[in-house]
Coordinates of N, CA and C in Angstrom, one line a residue:
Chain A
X1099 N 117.5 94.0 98.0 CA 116.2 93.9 97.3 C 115.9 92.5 96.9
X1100 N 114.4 92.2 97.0 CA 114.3 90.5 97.3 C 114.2 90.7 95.4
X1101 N 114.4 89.5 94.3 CA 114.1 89.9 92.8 C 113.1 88.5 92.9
X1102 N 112.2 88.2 92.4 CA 111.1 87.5 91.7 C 111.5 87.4 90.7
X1103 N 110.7 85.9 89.9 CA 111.0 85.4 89.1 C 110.4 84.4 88.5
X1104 N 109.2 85.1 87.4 CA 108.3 84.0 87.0 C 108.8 82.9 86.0
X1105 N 108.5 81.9 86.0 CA 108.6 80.9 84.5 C 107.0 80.0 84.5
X1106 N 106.7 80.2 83.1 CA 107.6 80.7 82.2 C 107.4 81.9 81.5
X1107 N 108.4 82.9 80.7 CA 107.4 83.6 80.0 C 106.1 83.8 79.3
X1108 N 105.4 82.7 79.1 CA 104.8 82.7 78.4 C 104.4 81.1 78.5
X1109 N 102.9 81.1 78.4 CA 102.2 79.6 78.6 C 101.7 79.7 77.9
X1110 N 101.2 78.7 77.2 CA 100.3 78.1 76.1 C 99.4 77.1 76.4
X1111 N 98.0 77.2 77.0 CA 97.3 76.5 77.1 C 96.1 76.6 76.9
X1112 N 95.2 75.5 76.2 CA 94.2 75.2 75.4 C 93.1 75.7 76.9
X1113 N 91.9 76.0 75.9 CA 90.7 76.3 77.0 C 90.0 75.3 77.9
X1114 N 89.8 75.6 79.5 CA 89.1 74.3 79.5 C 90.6 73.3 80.7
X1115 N 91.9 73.5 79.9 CA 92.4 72.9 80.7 C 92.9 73.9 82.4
X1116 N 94.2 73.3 82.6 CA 94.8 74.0 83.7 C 95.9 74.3 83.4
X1117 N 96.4 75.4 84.0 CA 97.8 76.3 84.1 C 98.5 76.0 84.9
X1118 N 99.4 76.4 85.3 CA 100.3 76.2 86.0 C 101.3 77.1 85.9
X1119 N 101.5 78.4 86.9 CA 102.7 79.8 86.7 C 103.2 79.9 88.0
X1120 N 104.7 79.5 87.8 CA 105.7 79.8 89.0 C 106.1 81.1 89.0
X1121 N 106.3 81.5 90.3 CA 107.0 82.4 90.8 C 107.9 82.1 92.3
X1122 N 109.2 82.3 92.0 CA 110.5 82.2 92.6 C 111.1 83.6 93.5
X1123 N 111.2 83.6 94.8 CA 112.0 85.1 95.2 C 113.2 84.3 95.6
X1124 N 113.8 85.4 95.1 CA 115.6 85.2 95.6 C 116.0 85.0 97.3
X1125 N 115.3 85.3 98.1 CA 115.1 85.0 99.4 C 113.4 84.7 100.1
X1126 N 113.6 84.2 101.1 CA 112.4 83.8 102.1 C 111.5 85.1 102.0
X1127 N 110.2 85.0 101.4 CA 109.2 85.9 101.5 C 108.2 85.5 102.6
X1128 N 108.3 84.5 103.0 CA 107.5 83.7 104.4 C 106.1 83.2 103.1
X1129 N 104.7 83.8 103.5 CA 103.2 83.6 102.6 C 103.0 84.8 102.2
X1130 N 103.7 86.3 102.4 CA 103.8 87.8 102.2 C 104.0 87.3 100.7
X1131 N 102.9 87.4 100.1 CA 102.9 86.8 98.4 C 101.5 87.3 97.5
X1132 N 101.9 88.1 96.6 CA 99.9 88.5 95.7 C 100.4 88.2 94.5
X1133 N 99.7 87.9 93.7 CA 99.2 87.8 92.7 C 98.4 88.4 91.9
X1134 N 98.5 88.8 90.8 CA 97.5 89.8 89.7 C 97.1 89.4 88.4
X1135 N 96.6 89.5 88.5 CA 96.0 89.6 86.5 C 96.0 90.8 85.6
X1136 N 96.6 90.6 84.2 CA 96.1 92.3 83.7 C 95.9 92.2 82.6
X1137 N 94.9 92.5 82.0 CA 94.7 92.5 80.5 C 94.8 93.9 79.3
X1138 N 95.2 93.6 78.4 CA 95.5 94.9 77.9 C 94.3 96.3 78.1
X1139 N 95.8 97.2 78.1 CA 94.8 98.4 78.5 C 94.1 98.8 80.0
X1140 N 94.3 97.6 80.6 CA 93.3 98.1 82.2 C 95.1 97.7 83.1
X1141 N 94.5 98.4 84.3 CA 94.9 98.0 85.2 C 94.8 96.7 86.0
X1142 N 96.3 96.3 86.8 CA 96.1 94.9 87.0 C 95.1 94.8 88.4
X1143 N 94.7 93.5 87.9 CA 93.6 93.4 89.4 C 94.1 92.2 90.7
X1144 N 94.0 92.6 91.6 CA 94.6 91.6 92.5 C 93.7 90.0 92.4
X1145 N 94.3 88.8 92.5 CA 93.7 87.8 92.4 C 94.1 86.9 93.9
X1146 N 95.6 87.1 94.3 CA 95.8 86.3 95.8 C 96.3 87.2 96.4
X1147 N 96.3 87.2 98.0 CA 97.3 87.6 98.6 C 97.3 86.6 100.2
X1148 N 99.1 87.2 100.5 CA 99.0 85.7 101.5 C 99.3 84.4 101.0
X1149 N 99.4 84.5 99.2 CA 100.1 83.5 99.2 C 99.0 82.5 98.3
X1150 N 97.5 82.5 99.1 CA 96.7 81.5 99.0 C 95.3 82.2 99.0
X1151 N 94.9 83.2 99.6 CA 93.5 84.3 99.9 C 93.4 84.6 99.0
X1152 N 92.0 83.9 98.1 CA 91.2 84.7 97.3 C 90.8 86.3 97.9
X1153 N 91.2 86.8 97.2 CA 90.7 88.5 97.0 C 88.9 88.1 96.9
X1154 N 88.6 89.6 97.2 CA 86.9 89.1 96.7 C 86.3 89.1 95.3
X1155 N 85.9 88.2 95.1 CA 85.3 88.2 93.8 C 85.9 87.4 92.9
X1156 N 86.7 86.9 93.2 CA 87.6 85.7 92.5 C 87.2 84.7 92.4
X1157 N 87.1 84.1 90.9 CA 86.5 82.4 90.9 C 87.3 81.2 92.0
X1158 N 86.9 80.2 92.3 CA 87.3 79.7 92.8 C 88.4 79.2 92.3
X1159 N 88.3 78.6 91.0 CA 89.1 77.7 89.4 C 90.8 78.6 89.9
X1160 N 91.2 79.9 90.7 CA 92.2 80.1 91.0 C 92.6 79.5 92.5
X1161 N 93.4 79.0 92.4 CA 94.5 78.9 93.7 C 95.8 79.1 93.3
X1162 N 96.2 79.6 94.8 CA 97.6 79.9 94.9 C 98.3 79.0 96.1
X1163 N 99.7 78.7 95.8 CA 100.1 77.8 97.1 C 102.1 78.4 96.8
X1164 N 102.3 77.8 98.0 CA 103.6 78.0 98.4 C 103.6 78.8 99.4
X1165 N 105.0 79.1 99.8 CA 105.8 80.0 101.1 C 107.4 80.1 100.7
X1166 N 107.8 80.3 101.5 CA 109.1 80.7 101.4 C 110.1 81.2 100.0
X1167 N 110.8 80.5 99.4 CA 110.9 81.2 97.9 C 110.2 80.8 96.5
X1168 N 109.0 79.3 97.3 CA 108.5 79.2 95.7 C 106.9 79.2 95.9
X1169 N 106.7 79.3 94.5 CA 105.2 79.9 94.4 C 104.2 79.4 93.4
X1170 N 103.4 79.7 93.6 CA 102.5 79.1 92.3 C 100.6 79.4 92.5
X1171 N 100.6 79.7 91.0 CA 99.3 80.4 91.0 C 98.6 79.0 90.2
X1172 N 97.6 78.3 90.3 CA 97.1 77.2 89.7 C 95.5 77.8 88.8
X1173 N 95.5 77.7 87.6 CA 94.3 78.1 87.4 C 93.0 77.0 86.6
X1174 N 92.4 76.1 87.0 CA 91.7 75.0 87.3 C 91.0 74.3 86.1
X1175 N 90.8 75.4 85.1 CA 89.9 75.1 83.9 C 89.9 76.5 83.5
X1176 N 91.1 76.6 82.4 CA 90.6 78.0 81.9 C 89.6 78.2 81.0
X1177 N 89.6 79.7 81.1 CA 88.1 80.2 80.3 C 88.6 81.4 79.5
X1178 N 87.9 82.2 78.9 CA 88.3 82.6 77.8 C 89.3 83.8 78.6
X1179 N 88.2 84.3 78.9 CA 88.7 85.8 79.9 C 89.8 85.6 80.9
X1180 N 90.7 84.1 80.9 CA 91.3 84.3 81.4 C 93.2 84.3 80.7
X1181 N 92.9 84.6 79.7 CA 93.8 84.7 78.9 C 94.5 86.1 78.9
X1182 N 95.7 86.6 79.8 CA 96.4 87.4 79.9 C 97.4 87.5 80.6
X1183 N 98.2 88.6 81.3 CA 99.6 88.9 82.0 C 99.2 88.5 83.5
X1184 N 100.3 87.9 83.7 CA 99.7 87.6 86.0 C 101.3 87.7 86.1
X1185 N 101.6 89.0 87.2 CA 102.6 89.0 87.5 C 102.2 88.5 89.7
X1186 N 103.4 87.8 89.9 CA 103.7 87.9 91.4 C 104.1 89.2 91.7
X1187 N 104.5 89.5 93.0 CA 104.6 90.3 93.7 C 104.6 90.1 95.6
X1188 N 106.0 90.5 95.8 CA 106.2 90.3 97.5 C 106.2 91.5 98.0
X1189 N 105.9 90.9 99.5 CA 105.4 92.4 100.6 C 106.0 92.2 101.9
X1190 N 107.1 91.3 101.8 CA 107.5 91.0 103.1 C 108.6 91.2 103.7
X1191 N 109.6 92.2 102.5 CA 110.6 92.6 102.9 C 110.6 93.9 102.3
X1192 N 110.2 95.1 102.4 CA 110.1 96.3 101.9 C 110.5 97.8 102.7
X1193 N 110.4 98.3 102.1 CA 110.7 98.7 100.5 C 112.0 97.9 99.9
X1194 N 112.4 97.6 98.6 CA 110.9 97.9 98.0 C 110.2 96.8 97.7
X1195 N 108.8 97.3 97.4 CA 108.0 96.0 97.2 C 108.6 95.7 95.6
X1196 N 108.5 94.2 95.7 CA 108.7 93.9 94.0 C 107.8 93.0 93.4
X1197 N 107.9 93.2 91.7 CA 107.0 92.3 91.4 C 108.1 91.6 90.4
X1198 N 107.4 90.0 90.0 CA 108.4 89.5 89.1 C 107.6 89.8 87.2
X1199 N 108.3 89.1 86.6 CA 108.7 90.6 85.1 C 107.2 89.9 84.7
X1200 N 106.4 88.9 85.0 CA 105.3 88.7 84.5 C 105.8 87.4 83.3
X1201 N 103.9 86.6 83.6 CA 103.7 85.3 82.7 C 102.8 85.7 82.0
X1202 N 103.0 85.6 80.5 CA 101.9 85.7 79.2 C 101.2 84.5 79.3
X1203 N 100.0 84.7 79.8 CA 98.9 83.2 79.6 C 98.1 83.4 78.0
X1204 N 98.6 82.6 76.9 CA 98.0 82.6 75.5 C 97.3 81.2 75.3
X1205 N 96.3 81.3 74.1 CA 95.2 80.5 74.0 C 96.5 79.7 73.0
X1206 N 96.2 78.1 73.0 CA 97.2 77.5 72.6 C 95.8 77.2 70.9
Chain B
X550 N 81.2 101.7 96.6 CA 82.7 101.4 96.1 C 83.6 102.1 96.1
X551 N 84.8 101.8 96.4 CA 85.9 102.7 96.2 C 86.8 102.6 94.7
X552 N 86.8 104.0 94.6 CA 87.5 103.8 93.5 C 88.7 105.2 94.0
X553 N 89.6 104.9 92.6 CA 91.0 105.8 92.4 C 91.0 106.5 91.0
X554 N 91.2 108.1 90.8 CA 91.4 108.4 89.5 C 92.9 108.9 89.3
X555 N 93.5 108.9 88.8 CA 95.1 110.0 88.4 C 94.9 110.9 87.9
X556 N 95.5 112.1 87.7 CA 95.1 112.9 86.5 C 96.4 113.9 86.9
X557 N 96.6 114.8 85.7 CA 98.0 115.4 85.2 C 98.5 114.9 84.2
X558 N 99.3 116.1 83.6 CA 100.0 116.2 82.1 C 100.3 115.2 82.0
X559 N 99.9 114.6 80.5 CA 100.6 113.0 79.7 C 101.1 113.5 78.6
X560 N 102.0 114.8 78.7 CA 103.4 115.3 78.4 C 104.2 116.2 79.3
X561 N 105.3 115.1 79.7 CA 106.6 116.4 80.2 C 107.6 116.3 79.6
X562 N 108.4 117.6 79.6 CA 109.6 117.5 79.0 C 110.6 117.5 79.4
X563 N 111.7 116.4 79.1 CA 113.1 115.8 79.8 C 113.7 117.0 80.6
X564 N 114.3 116.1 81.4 CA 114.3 117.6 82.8 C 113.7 117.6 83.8
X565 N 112.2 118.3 83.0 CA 111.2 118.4 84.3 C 110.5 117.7 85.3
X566 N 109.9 118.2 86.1 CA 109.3 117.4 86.7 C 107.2 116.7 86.4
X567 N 107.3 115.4 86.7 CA 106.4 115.3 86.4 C 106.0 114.9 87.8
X568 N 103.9 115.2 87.5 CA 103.4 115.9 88.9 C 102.4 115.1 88.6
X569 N 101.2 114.4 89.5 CA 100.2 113.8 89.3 C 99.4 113.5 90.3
X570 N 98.1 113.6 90.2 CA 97.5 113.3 91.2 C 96.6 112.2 91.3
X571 N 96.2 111.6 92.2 CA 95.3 110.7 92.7 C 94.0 111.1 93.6
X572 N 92.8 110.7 93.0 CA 92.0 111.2 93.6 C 90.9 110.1 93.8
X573 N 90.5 109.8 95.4 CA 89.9 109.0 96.2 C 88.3 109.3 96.5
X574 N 87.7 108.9 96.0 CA 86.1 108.5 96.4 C 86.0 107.2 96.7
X575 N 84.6 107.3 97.4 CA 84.0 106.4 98.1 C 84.9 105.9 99.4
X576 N 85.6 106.4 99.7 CA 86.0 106.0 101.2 C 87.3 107.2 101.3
X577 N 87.5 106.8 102.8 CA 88.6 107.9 103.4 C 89.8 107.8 102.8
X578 N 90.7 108.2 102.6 CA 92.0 108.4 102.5 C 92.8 107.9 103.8
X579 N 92.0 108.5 104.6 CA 92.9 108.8 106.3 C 92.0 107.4 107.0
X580 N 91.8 106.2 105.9 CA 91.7 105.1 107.1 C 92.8 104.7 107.5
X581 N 93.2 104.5 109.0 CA 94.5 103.7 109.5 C 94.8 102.2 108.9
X582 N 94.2 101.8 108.2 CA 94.4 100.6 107.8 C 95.2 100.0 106.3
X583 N 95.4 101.2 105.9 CA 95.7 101.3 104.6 C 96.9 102.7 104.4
X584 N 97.7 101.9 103.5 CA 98.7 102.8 102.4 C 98.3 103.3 101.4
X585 N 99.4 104.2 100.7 CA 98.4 104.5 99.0 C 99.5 104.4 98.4
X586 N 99.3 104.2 97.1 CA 100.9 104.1 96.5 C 101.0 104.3 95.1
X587 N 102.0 104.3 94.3 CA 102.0 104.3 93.1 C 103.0 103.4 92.7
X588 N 102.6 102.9 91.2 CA 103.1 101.8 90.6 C 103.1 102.2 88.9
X589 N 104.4 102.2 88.3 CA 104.6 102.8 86.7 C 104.7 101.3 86.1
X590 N 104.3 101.3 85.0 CA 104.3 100.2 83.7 C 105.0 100.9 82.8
X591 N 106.0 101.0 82.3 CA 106.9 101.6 80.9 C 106.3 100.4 79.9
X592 N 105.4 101.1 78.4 CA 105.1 100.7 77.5 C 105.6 98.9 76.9
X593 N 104.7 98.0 77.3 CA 105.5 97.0 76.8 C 106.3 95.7 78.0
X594 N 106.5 96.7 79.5 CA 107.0 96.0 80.2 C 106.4 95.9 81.4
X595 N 107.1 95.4 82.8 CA 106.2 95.1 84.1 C 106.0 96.2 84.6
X596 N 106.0 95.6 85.7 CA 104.9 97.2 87.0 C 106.7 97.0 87.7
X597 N 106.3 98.4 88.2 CA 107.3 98.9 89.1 C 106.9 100.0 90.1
X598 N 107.0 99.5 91.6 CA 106.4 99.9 92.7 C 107.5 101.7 92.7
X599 N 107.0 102.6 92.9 CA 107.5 103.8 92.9 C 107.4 104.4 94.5
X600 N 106.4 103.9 95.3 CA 106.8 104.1 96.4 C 105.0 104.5 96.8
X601 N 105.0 104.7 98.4 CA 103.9 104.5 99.6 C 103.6 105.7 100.5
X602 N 102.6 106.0 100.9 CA 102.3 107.0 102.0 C 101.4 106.2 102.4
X603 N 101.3 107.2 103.5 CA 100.4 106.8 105.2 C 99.5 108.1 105.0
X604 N 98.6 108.4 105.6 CA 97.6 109.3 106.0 C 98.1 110.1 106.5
X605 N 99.2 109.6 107.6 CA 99.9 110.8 108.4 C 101.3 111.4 107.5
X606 N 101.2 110.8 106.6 CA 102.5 111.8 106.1 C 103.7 110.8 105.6
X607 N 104.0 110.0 106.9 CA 105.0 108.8 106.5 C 104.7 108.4 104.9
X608 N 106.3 107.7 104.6 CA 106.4 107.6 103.0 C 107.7 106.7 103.2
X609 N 107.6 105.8 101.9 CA 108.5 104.7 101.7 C 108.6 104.7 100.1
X610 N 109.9 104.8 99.6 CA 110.3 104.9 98.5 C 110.8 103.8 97.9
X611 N 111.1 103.5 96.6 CA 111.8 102.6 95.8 C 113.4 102.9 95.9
X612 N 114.3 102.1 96.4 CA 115.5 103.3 96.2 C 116.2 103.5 94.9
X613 N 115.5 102.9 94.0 CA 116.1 103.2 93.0 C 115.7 104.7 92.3
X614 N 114.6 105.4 92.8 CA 114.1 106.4 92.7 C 114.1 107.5 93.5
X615 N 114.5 106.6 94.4 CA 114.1 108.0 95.8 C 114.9 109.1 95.8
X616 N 116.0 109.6 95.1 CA 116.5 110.5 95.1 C 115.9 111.8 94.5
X617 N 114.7 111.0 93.4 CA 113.7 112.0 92.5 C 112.6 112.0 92.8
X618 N 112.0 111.5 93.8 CA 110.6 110.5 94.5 C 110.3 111.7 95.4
X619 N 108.8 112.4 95.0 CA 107.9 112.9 96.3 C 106.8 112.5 96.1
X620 N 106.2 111.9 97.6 CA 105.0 111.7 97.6 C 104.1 112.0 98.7
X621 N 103.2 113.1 98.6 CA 102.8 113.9 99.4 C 100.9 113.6 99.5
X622 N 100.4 114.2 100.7 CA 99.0 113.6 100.8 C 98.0 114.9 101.6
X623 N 97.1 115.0 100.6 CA 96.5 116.0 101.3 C 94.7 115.4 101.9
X624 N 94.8 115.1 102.8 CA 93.7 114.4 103.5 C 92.4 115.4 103.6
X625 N 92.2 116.7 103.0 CA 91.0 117.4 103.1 C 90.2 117.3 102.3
X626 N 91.4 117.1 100.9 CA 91.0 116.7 99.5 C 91.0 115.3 99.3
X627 N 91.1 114.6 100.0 CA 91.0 113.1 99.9 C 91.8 113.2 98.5
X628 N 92.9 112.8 98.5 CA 94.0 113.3 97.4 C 95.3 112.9 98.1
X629 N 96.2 112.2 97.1 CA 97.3 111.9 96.8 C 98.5 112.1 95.8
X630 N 99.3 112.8 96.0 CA 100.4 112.8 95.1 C 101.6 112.6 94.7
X631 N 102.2 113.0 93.4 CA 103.3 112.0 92.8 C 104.1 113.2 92.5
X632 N 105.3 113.3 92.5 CA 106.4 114.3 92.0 C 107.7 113.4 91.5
X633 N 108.3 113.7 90.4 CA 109.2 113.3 89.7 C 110.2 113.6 88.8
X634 N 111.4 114.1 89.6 CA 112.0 115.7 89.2 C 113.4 114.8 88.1
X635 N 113.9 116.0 87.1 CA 115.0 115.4 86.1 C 114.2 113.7 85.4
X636 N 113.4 114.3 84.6 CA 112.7 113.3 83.7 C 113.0 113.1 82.6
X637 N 113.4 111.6 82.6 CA 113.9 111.3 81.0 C 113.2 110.4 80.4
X638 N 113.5 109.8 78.9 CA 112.8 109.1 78.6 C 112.3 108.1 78.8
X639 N 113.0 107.3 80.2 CA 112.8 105.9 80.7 C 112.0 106.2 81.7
X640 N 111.7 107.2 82.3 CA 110.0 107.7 82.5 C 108.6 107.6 82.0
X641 N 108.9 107.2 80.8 CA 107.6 107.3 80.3 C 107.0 106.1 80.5
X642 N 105.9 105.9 80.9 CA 105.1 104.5 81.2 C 103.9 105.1 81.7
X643 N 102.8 104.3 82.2 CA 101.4 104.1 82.8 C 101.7 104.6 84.5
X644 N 101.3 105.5 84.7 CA 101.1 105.5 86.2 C 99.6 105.2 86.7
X645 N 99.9 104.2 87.9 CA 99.0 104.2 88.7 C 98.9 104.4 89.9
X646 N 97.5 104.9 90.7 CA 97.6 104.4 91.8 C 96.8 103.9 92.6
X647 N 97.2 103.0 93.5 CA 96.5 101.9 94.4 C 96.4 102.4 95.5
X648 N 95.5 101.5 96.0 CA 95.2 101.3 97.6 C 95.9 100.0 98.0
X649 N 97.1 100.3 99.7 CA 98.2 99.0 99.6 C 97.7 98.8 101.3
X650 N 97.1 97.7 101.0 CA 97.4 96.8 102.7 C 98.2 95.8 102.6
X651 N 98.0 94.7 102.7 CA 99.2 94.1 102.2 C 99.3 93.0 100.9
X652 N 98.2 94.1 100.1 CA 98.4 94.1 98.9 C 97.8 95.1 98.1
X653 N 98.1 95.0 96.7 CA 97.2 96.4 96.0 C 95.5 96.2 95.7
X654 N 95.4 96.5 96.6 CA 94.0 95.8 96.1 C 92.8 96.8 95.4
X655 N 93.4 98.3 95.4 CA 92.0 99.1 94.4 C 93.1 99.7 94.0
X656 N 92.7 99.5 92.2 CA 93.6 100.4 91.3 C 92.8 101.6 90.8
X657 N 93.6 102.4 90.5 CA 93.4 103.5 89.1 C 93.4 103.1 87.7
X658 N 92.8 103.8 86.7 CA 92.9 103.2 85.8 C 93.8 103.4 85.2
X659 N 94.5 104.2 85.2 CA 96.1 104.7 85.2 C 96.1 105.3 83.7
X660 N 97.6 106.2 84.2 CA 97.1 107.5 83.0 C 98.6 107.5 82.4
X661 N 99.1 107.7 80.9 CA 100.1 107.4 80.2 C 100.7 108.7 80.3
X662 N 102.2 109.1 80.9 CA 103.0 110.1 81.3 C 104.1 109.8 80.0
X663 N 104.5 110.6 78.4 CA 105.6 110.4 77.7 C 105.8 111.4 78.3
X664 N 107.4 111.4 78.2 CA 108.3 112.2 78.4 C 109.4 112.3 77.1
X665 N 108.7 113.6 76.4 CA 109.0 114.0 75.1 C 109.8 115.4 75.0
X666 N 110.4 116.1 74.4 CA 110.7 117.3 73.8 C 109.6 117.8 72.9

């Protein structure tokens, strides 16, 4: 089983600036790589997949980069709404799929 | 649009099994291009993939589960479902379910299963 592994638990940053949330797999995932958002009470919504592919409907202010075991979701100028949980999650060695335990994005 | 709903008892009791369904509008079930799957959140903590069907039947489990894991598909009802037999309390969480290509890309709103006495 491949295990993910975000840092950090928890980010603190002011509005307006940029983020920065890693995700680590214990082996080669290749770009087989998504990303989510979820804010309390809803379901999470997909934001990357591939690694780097905006889903539809996604601001630009997100990118994602990496391959192999490291990763990173960049988020460009946060805004208010974008303050919540973004777990990774790989698809390239399954079952099973996994996700890693999730990054708390909080308004600093 | 496509959307996903779940629905079934959000009480079972330790032991039993817990049963749920998924239910698909605005598009087929039985496109070839797509999986369906379900994914639990236990109160508090991350997502946990529970396992995948195909249109035709094929299915892929978590193996941490699969010994308690059914997941069955009835394509007339554009419908999906979940079975989850000897249920304890570390069952209880948020189930959802998705639409999986090779990613989750349409959720449910997902429906809270305690598993209480």
């Amino acid at each position: 089983e491949i295990v993910m592994t975000q840092s950090p638990a928890t980010l603190s940053v002011s509005p307006g600036e940029r983020a920065t949330l890693s995700c680590r797999a214990s082996q080669s995932v290749s770009s087989n790589l998504a990303w989510y958002q979820q804010k309390p009470g809803q379901a999470p919504r997909l934001l990357i997949s591939g690694a780097s592919t905006r889903a539809t409907g996604i601001p630009a202010r997100f990118s994602g980069s990496g391959s192999g075991t490291e990763f990173t979701l960049t988020i460009s100028s946060l805004q208010s709404e974008d303050f919540a949980v973004y777990y990774c999650q790989q698809y390239n060695n399954w079952p099973p799929i996994t996700f890693g335990q999730g990054t708390r994005l909080e308004i600093k | 649009q496509l959307q996903l709903q779940e629905s079934g008892p959000g009480l079972v009791k330790p032991s039993e099994t817990l049963s749920l369904t998924c239910t698909v509008s605005g598009g087929s079930i039985s496109s070839s291009s797509y999986y369906w799957g379900w994914i639990r959140q236990p109160p508090g903590k991350g997502l946990e993939w529970i396992g995948s069907i195909y249109y035709s039947g094929s299915t892929y489990y978590n193996p941490s589960l699969k010994s308690r894991v059914t997941i069955s598909v009835d394509t007339s009802k554009n419908q999906f479902s979940l079975k989850v037999s000897s249920v304890t309390a570390a069952d209880t969480a948020v189930y959802y379910c998705a639409r999986w290509e090779s990613s989750f890309d349409y959720w449910g709103q997902g429906t809270l299963v305690t598993v209480s006495s």
